[in-house]
Amino acid sequence: MKTLAGKTALVTGASRGIGRAAALALAQAGAQVIVHYGHRGHDAEVVVAQITAAGSRARAIQADLAESDAPHRLARQVRRIVGERLDILVANAGIAKAATLEETGVEDFDELFAINVRAPYFLIQQLLPIMCRGSNVALLSSLAARAAVGELSAYAATKGAIDILVRHFAADLGPRGIRVNAVAPGVVQTDMSTFTRSEKGRDMTLSLQAFKQLAEPEDIAAAITFLASDQARWTTGTTIRVDGGSKL
Ligand SMILES: NC(=O)c1ccc[n+]([C@@H]2O[C@H](COP(=O)([O-])OP(=O)(O)OC[C@H]3O[C@@H](n4cnc5c(N)ncnc54)[C@H](OP(=O)(O)O)[C@@H]3O)[C@@H](O)[C@H]2O)c1
């Protein structure tokens, strides 16, 4: 059923991984999707081609979210495409860097916060003028914000910040009828989690989870599509764990 027919959506970091799966799922539900990418234009065009081949509308747009004015430029491009109404924003683009406290450098720390926190913050700010009653935002948190897994303290801090922003933005925007939530995956098989491709990494991941299989990007996209839909109309200000029962 085309539950998102007539809706417009922007998915950041939709060239691969969870963002790609979310863009395809939203399009399958009927939304027109803007496929944002950072560096992999070809991959983004493949996603656009898949969506258009399936009968929905899509466009790819580029912005390097490490740059401080990128959210502002991205928002202007989005407005040129969708006009005065954006229904769904999935602020998914992100990076991870595994490092101990001793190994973490200032540049890496700043880059993590620039892409994972500053970019979604200002993207939401810049897109607010075209978000209306019924519009909604989904951000990407992580299991790492709730539990000490891996050597990920700086990355985890960016995701903790996302959990905080969800509550504040939901409170601020609720009176305008705009919902704001996050999903918190555990380990998902993407380029960000290449360690799952080794036997040791796979075993370690499965030891964290109640479900003894690895998560696919589509498992997370299903929750994102739910949050984007009217089925989630009474859900705001929360981070939903979508982690196969990790670290229970
Ligand atoms: N995979 C996991 O296990 C996991 C677990 C918990 C949370 N998450 C979160 O889920 C989100 C997606 O992760 P993923 O696993 O799908 O990652 P991924 O496969 O590495 O893909 C990352 C996406 O973000 C984009 N991106 C990265 N740096 C960018 C930049 N500087 N400017 C613009 N775009 C940029 C990439 O675009 P280009 O390729 O075009 O540069 C790509 O589309 C992230 O926020 C991540 O923290 C992932």
Coordinates of C-alpha atoms and ligand atoms in Angstrom, one line a residue:
M1 CA 0.0 0.0 0.0
K2 CA 1.3 3.5 -0.9
T3 CA 1.0 4.9 2.6
L4 CA 3.4 7.8 1.7
A5 CA 1.8 8.8 -1.7
G6 CA 2.1 12.5 -2.4
K7 CA 4.8 13.0 0.4
T8 CA 8.2 14.5 -0.2
A9 CA 11.3 13.1 1.6
L10 CA 14.9 14.0 2.0
V11 CA 17.3 11.2 3.1
T12 CA 20.9 12.3 3.8
G13 CA 23.6 9.8 3.2
A14 CA 21.4 7.8 0.9
S15 CA 24.1 6.6 -1.5
R16 CA 24.7 3.5 0.5
G17 CA 24.0 1.6 3.7
I18 CA 21.0 2.5 5.9
G19 CA 20.2 5.7 4.1
R20 CA 20.0 3.9 0.7
A21 CA 17.6 1.3 2.2
A22 CA 15.5 4.1 3.8
A23 CA 15.3 6.0 0.5
L24 CA 14.2 2.8 -1.4
A25 CA 11.7 1.9 1.3
L26 CA 10.2 5.4 1.4
A27 CA 9.9 5.5 -2.3
Q28 CA 8.3 2.1 -2.3
A29 CA 5.7 3.5 0.1
G30 CA 5.0 6.2 -2.5
A31 CA 7.2 9.2 -1.5
Q32 CA 9.1 11.4 -3.8
V33 CA 12.7 11.1 -2.5
I34 CA 15.7 13.4 -2.6
V35 CA 18.7 11.1 -2.4
H36 CA 21.5 13.1 -0.8
Y37 CA 25.2 12.0 -1.0
G38 CA 28.5 13.2 0.1
H39 CA 31.1 11.8 -2.3
R40 CA 29.6 8.8 -4.1
G41 CA 27.6 10.4 -6.8
H42 CA 27.5 7.3 -8.9
D43 CA 26.0 5.2 -6.1
A44 CA 23.4 7.9 -5.5
E45 CA 22.4 7.9 -9.2
V46 CA 22.0 4.1 -9.0
V47 CA 19.6 4.6 -6.1
V48 CA 17.7 7.2 -8.1
A49 CA 17.5 4.9 -11.1
Q50 CA 16.2 2.1 -8.9
I51 CA 13.5 4.3 -7.6
T52 CA 12.4 5.7 -10.9
A53 CA 12.4 2.3 -12.5
A54 CA 10.0 1.2 -9.8
G55 CA 7.7 4.1 -10.7
S56 CA 8.5 6.8 -8.1
R57 CA 10.2 10.1 -8.4
A58 CA 13.8 10.8 -7.1
R59 CA 16.6 13.2 -7.5
A60 CA 20.2 13.0 -6.3
I61 CA 21.9 16.1 -4.6
Q62 CA 25.4 16.5 -3.2
A63 CA 26.7 18.2 -0.1
D64 CA 29.8 17.5 2.0
L65 CA 28.3 17.7 5.4
A66 CA 31.8 18.2 7.0
E67 CA 31.6 21.8 5.6
S68 CA 29.9 24.3 8.0
D69 CA 27.7 25.9 5.4
A70 CA 26.7 22.6 3.8
P71 CA 23.3 22.2 5.6
H72 CA 22.3 25.7 4.4
R73 CA 23.3 24.9 0.8
L74 CA 21.6 21.5 0.9
A75 CA 18.4 23.1 2.3
R76 CA 18.4 25.6 -0.6
Q77 CA 18.7 22.8 -3.1
V78 CA 15.9 20.9 -1.5
R79 CA 13.6 23.9 -1.6
R80 CA 14.3 24.3 -5.3
I81 CA 13.2 20.7 -5.9
V82 CA 10.2 20.3 -3.5
G83 CA 9.0 23.9 -3.3
E84 CA 7.3 24.8 -0.1
R85 CA 6.6 21.5 1.5
L86 CA 9.0 18.8 2.9
D87 CA 7.1 16.0 4.7
I88 CA 9.9 13.7 5.7
L89 CA 13.5 14.4 6.7
V90 CA 15.7 11.4 7.5
A91 CA 19.0 12.9 8.8
N92 CA 21.0 9.7 8.4
A93 CA 24.4 10.6 7.0
G94 CA 27.2 9.9 9.5
I95 CA 30.7 8.7 10.1
A96 CA 32.2 6.5 12.8
K97 CA 35.8 6.3 14.0
A98 CA 36.9 3.6 16.4
A99 CA 39.6 4.8 18.7
T100 CA 40.5 4.7 22.4
L101 CA 40.5 7.8 24.6
E102 CA 44.3 8.0 24.2
E103 CA 44.2 7.6 20.4
T104 CA 41.4 10.1 19.7
G105 CA 42.7 13.3 18.1
V106 CA 41.1 16.7 18.1
E107 CA 40.6 16.7 14.3
D108 CA 38.8 13.3 14.4
F109 CA 36.7 14.5 17.3
D110 CA 35.7 17.7 15.5
E111 CA 34.9 15.9 12.3
L112 CA 32.6 13.4 14.1
F113 CA 30.7 16.2 15.7
A114 CA 30.6 18.3 12.5
I115 CA 29.0 15.5 10.4
N116 CA 27.0 13.6 13.0
V117 CA 25.6 16.5 15.1
R118 CA 26.2 20.0 13.6
A119 CA 25.0 19.0 10.2
P120 CA 21.6 17.5 11.2
Y121 CA 21.1 20.4 13.7
F122 CA 21.4 23.1 11.1
L123 CA 19.7 21.0 8.4
I124 CA 16.6 20.8 10.5
Q125 CA 16.9 24.5 11.3
Q126 CA 17.2 25.4 7.6
L127 CA 14.4 23.2 6.5
L128 CA 11.9 24.2 9.1
P129 CA 10.4 26.9 6.9
I130 CA 9.1 24.2 4.6
M131 CA 8.1 21.7 7.3
C132 CA 4.4 21.7 8.0
R133 CA 1.8 20.2 10.3
G134 CA 2.3 16.4 9.8
S135 CA 6.0 16.7 8.7
N136 CA 8.4 14.5 10.6
V137 CA 12.1 14.1 11.2
A138 CA 14.0 10.8 11.9
L139 CA 17.6 11.0 13.2
L140 CA 20.1 8.2 13.6
S141 CA 21.2 7.3 17.1
S142 CA 23.1 4.2 18.0
L143 CA 23.4 1.4 20.5
A144 CA 26.7 3.1 21.3
A145 CA 24.8 5.9 23.0
R146 CA 23.3 3.5 25.5
A147 CA 26.1 1.0 26.1
A148 CA 29.9 0.9 26.1
V149 CA 30.5 -1.2 23.0
G150 CA 33.7 -1.0 21.1
E151 CA 36.2 1.8 21.3
L152 CA 33.7 4.4 20.3
S153 CA 33.6 7.1 23.0
A154 CA 33.7 10.1 20.7
Y155 CA 31.3 8.6 18.2
A156 CA 29.0 7.5 21.0
A157 CA 29.0 11.1 22.4
T158 CA 27.7 12.3 19.0
K159 CA 24.8 9.8 19.2
G160 CA 24.1 10.8 22.8
A161 CA 23.8 14.3 21.5
I162 CA 21.3 13.1 18.9
D163 CA 19.1 11.5 21.7
I164 CA 19.1 14.9 23.5
L165 CA 18.3 16.9 20.4
V166 CA 15.3 14.6 19.6
R167 CA 13.7 15.5 23.0
H168 CA 14.3 19.2 22.7
F169 CA 13.3 19.5 19.0
A170 CA 10.2 17.4 19.6
A171 CA 9.2 19.7 22.5
D172 CA 9.8 22.8 20.4
L173 CA 8.1 21.6 17.2
G174 CA 5.3 19.6 18.7
P175 CA 3.0 22.6 18.9
R176 CA 3.5 23.0 15.2
G177 CA 2.5 19.4 14.6
I178 CA 6.0 18.3 13.6
R179 CA 7.3 15.0 15.0
V180 CA 10.9 14.3 15.8
N181 CA 12.3 10.9 16.7
A182 CA 15.4 8.8 16.3
V183 CA 16.2 5.1 15.6
A184 CA 19.1 3.5 17.4
P185 CA 20.5 0.5 15.5
G186 CA 22.9 -2.0 17.0
V187 CA 25.4 -3.3 14.5
V188 CA 24.2 -3.3 10.9
Q189 CA 26.0 -4.8 7.9
T190 CA 27.2 -1.7 6.1
D191 CA 30.5 -0.1 5.1
M192 CA 30.6 1.4 8.6
S193 CA 30.7 -2.0 10.2
T194 CA 33.1 -3.9 8.0
F195 CA 34.3 -5.9 11.0
T196 CA 31.1 -8.0 10.7
R197 CA 32.7 -9.5 7.6
S198 CA 35.3 -11.4 9.6
E199 CA 34.3 -14.4 11.7
K200 CA 35.6 -12.8 14.9
G201 CA 33.5 -9.6 14.2
R202 CA 30.5 -11.6 13.4
D203 CA 30.7 -13.7 16.5
M204 CA 31.3 -10.6 18.7
T205 CA 28.2 -8.9 17.1
L206 CA 26.0 -12.0 17.6
S207 CA 27.2 -12.3 21.2
L208 CA 25.6 -8.8 21.8
Q209 CA 22.2 -9.6 20.4
A210 CA 19.2 -11.6 21.3
F211 CA 18.6 -12.4 17.6
K212 CA 21.5 -14.6 16.3
Q213 CA 21.7 -13.1 12.9
L214 CA 23.2 -9.9 11.5
A215 CA 21.0 -6.9 10.8
E216 CA 20.6 -5.7 7.3
P217 CA 20.1 -2.0 6.4
E218 CA 16.5 -2.9 5.4
D219 CA 15.8 -3.9 9.0
I220 CA 16.4 -0.3 10.1
A221 CA 14.7 1.2 7.1
A222 CA 11.5 -0.5 8.1
A223 CA 11.5 1.4 11.4
I224 CA 12.3 4.7 9.6
T225 CA 9.4 4.1 7.3
F226 CA 7.1 3.5 10.2
L227 CA 8.2 6.8 11.9
A228 CA 7.6 8.6 8.6
S229 CA 4.1 7.3 8.3
D230 CA 0.8 8.3 9.9
Q231 CA 1.0 5.0 11.9
A232 CA 3.5 6.9 14.1
R233 CA 1.3 10.0 14.5
W234 CA 1.4 9.9 18.3
T235 CA 5.1 9.1 18.5
T236 CA 7.5 12.0 19.1
G237 CA 10.5 12.8 21.2
T238 CA 11.8 9.3 21.5
T239 CA 14.6 7.1 20.3
I240 CA 13.4 3.7 19.2
R241 CA 15.9 0.8 19.7
V242 CA 16.1 -1.2 16.5
D243 CA 18.9 -3.5 17.5
G244 CA 17.7 -7.1 17.5
G245 CA 17.8 -7.0 21.3
S246 CA 21.3 -5.9 21.8
K247 CA 22.9 -5.6 25.3
L248 CA 19.6 -6.4 27.1
Ligands
LIG1 N1 26.1 0.5 10.5 C1 25.9 0.5 11.8 O1 26.2 -0.6 12.4 C2 25.2 1.6 12.5 C3 24.9 1.4 13.8 C4 24.3 2.4 14.5 C5 24.0 3.7 13.9 N2 24.4 3.8 12.6 C6 24.2 5.2 12.0 O2 23.4 5.0 10.8 C7 23.8 6.0 9.9 C8 24.1 5.4 8.6 O3 25.2 4.5 8.8 P1 25.6 3.4 7.7 O4 26.1 2.3 8.4 O5 24.6 3.3 6.6 O6 26.9 4.2 7.1 P2 27.7 4.0 5.7 O7 27.3 2.8 5.0 O8 29.1 4.3 6.0 O9 27.1 5.3 4.8 C9 27.3 6.6 5.3 C10 26.5 7.5 4.5 O10 26.7 8.9 5.0 C11 27.2 9.7 4.0 N3 28.3 10.6 4.5 C12 29.3 10.3 5.2 N4 30.1 11.3 5.4 C13 29.5 12.3 4.7 C14 29.9 13.7 4.5 N5 31.0 14.2 5.0 N6 29.0 14.5 3.8 C15 27.9 13.9 3.3 N7 27.5 12.7 3.4 C16 28.3 11.9 4.1 C17 27.8 8.8 2.9 O11 27.8 9.4 1.7 P3 28.9 9.2 0.5 O12 29.2 7.7 0.5 O13 28.2 9.7 -0.8 O14 30.1 10.0 0.9 C18 26.9 7.6 3.0 O15 25.8 7.7 2.2 C19 24.9 6.8 10.5 O16 24.4 8.0 11.2 C20 25.5 5.8 11.6 O17 26.1 6.5 12.6 C21 25.0 2.8 11.9

